[in-house]
Short mmCIF file of N, CA and C in Angstrom, two decimals:
data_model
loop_
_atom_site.label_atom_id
_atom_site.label_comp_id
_atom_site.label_asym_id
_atom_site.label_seq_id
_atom_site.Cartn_x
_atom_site.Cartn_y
_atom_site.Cartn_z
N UNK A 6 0.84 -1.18 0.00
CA UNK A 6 0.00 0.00 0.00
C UNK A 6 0.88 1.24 0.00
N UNK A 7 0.53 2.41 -0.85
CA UNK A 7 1.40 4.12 -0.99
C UNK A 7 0.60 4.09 0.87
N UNK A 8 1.95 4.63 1.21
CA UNK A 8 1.64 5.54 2.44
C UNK A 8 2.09 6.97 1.79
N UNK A 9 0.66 7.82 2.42
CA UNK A 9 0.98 9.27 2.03
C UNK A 9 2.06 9.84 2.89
N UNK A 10 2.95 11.00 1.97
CA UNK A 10 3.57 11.82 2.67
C UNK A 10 4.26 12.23 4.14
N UNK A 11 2.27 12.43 4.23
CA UNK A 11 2.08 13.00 5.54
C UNK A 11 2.53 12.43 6.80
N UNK A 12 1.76 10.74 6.37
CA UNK A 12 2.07 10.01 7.47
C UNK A 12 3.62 9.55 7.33
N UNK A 13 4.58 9.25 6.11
CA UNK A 13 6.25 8.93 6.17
C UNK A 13 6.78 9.96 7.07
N UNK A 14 5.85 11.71 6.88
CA UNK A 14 7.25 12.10 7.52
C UNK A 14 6.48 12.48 8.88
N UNK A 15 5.72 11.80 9.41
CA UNK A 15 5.20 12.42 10.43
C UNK A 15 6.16 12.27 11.78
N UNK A 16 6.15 13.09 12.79
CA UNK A 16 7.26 12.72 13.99
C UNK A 16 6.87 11.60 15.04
N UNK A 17 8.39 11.10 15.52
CA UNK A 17 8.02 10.18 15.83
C UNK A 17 7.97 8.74 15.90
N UNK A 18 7.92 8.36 14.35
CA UNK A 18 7.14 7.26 13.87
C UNK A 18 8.37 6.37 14.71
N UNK A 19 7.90 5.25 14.94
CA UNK A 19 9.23 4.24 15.68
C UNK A 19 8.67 2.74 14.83
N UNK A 20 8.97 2.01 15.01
CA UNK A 20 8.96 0.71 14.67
C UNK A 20 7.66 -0.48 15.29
N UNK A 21 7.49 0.66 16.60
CA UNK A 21 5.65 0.07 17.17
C UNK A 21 4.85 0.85 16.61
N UNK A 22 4.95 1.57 16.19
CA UNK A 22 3.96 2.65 15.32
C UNK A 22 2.85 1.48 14.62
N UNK A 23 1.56 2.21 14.65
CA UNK A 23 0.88 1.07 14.12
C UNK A 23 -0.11 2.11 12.56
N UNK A 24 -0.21 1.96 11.60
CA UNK A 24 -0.49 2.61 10.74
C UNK A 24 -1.69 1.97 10.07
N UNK A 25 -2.90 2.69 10.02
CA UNK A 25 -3.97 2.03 9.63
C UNK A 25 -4.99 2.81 8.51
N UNK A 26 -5.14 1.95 7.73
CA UNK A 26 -5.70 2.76 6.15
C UNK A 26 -7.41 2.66 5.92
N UNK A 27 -8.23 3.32 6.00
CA UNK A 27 -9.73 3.05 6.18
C UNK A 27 -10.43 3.89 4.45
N UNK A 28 -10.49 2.98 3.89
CA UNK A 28 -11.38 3.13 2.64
C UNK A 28 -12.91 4.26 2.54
N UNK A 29 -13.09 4.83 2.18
CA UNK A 29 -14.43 5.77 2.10
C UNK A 29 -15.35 4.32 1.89
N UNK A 30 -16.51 4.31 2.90
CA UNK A 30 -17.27 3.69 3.33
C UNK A 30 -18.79 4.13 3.29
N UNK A 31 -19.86 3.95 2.40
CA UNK A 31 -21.01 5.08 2.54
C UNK A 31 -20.85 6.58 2.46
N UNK A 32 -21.06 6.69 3.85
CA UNK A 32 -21.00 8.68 4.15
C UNK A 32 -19.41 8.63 4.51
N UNK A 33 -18.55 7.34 5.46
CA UNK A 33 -17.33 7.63 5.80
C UNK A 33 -16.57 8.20 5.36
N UNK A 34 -15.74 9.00 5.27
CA UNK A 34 -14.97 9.87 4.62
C UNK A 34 -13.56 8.57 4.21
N UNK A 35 -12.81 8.62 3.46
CA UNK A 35 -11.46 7.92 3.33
C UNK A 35 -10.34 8.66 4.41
N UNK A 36 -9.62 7.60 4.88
CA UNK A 36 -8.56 8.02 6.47
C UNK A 36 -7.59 7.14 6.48
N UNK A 37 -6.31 7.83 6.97
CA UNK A 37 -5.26 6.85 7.42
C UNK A 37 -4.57 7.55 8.64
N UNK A 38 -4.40 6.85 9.62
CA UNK A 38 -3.64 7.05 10.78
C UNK A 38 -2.70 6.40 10.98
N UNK A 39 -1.67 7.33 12.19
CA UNK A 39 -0.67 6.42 12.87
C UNK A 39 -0.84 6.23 14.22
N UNK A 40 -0.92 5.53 15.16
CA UNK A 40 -1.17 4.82 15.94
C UNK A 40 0.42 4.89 17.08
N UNK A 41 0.53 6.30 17.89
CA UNK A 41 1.88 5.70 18.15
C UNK A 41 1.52 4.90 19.63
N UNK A 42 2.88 4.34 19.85
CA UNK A 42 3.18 3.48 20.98
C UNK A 42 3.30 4.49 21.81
N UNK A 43 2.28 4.65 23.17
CA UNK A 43 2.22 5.59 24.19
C UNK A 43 1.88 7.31 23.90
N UNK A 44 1.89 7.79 24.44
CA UNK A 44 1.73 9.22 24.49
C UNK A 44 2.79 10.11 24.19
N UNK A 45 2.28 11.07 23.06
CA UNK A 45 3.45 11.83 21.95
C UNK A 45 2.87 13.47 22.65
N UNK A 46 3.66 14.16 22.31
CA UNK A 46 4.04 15.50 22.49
C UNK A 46 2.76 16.29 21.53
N UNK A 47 1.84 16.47 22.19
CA UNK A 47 0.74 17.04 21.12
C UNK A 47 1.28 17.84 20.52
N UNK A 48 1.57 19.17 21.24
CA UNK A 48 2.60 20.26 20.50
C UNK A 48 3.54 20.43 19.07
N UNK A 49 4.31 19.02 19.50
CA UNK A 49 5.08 18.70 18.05
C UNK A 49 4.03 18.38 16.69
N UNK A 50 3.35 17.51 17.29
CA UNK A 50 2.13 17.04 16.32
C UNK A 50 1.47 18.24 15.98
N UNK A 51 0.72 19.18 16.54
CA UNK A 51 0.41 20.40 16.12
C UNK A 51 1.24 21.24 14.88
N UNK A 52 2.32 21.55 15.66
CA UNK A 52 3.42 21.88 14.70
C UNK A 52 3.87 21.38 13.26
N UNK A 53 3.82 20.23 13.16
CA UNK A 53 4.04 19.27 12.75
C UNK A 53 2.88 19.70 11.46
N UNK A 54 1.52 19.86 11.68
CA UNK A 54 0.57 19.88 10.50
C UNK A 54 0.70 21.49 10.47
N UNK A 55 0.75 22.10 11.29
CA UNK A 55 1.28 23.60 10.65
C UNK A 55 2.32 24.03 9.61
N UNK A 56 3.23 23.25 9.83
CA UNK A 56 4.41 22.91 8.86
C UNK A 56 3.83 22.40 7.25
N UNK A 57 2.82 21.80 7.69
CA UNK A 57 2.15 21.07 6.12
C UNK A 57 1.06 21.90 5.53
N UNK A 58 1.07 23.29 6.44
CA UNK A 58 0.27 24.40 6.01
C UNK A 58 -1.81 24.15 6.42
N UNK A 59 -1.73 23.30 7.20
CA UNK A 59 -2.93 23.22 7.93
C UNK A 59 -3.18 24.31 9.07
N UNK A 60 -4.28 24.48 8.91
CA UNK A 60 -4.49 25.55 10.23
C UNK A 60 -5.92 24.86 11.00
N UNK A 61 -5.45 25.58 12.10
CA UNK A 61 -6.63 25.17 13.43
C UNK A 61 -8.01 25.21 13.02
N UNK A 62 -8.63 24.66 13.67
CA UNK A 62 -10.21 25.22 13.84
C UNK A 62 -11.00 24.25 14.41
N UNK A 63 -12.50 24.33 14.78
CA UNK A 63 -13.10 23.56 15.87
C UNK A 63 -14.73 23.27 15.14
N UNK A 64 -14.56 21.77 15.79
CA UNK A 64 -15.70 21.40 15.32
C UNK A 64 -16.25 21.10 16.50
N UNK A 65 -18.02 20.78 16.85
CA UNK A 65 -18.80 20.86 17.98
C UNK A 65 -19.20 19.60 18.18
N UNK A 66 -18.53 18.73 17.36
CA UNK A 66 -18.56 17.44 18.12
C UNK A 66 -17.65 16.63 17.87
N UNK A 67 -16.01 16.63 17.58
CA UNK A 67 -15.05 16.31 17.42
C UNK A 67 -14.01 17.38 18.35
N UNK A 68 -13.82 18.55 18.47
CA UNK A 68 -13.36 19.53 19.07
C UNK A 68 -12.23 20.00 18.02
N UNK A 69 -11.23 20.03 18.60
CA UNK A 69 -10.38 20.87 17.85
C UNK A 69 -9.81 19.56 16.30
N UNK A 70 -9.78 20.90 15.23
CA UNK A 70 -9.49 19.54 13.99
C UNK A 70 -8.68 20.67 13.03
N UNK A 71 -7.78 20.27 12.49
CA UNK A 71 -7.38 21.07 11.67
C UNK A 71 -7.52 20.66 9.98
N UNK A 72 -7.10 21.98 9.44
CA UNK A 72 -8.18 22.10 7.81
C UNK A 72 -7.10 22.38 7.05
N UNK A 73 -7.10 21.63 5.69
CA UNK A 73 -5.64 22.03 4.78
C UNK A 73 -6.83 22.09 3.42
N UNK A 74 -6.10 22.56 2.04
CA UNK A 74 -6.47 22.35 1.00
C UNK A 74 -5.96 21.48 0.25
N UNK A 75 -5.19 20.92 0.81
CA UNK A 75 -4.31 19.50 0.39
C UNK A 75 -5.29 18.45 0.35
N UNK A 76 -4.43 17.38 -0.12
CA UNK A 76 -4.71 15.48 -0.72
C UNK A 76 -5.92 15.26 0.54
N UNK A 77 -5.63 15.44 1.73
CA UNK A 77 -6.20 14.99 2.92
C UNK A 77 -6.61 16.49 3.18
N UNK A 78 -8.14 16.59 3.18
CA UNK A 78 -8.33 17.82 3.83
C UNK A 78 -8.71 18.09 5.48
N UNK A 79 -8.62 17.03 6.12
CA UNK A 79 -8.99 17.61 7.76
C UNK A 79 -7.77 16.61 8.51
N UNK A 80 -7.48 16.95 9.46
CA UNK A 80 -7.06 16.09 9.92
C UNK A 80 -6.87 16.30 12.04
N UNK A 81 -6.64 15.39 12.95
CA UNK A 81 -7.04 15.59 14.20
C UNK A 81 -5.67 14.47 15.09
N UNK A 82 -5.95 14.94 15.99
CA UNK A 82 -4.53 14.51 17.16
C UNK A 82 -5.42 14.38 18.20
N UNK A 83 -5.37 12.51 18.23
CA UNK A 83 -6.48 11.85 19.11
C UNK A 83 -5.59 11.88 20.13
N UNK A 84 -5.54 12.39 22.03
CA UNK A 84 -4.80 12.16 22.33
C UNK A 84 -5.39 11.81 24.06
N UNK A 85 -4.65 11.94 25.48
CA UNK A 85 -5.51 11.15 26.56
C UNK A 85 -4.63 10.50 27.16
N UNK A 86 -5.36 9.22 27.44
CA UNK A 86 -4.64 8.69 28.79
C UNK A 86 -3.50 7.32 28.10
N UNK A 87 -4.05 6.94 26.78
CA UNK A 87 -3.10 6.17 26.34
C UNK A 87 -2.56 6.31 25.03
N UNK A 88 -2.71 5.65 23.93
CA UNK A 88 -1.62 6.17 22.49
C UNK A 88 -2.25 7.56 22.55
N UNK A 89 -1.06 7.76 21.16
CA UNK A 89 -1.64 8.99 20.91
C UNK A 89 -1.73 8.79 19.04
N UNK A 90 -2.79 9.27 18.72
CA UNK A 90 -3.02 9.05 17.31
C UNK A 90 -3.04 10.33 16.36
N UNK A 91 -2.75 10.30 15.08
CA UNK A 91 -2.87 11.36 14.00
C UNK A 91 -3.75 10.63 13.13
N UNK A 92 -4.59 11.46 12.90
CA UNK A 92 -5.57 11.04 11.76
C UNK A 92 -5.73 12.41 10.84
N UNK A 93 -5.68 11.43 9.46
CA UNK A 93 -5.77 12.15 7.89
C UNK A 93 -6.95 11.47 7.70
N UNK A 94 -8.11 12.76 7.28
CA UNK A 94 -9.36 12.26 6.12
C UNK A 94 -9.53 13.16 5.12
N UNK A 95 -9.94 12.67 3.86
CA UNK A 95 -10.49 13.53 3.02
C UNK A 95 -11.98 14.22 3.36
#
């Protein structure tokens, strides 16, 4: 499977990294995440899609999600008490 870009150069990535590809499904949007092993530095991750020219913004039942005009247009930093995840959807 092409892994996009986003997710090769995303920070981080280690060798437990778990990377998962979800097909547009009905209404589902198409998504791929990385899955890291334990809890990552939101900040960097923030940074990280600022760098890829995404900017902030908030949705009212997802919360904070950020918006690009790129390949993947939304994307979010699942984060808490255990992994911490990046997710790309169109």
């Amino acid at each position: 499977m092409f892994t996009p870009d986003e997710i090769k150069n995303a920070p981080g990535m280690t060798d437990k990294s778990i990377i998962s590809y979800y097909p547009q499904d009905g209404t589902s949007s198409e998504g791929i995440q990385v899955e890291y092993d334990g809890r990552r530095d939101i900040k960097e991750l923030e940074e990280y899609l600022l760098s890829l020219g995404y900017h902030e913004g908030y949705d009212p039942i997802v919360g904070k999600r950020w918006y690009s005009s790129g390949k993947f247009r939304r994307a979010y930093i699942i984060g808490g008490e255990g992994d911490t995840v990046l997710r790309f959807s169109r």
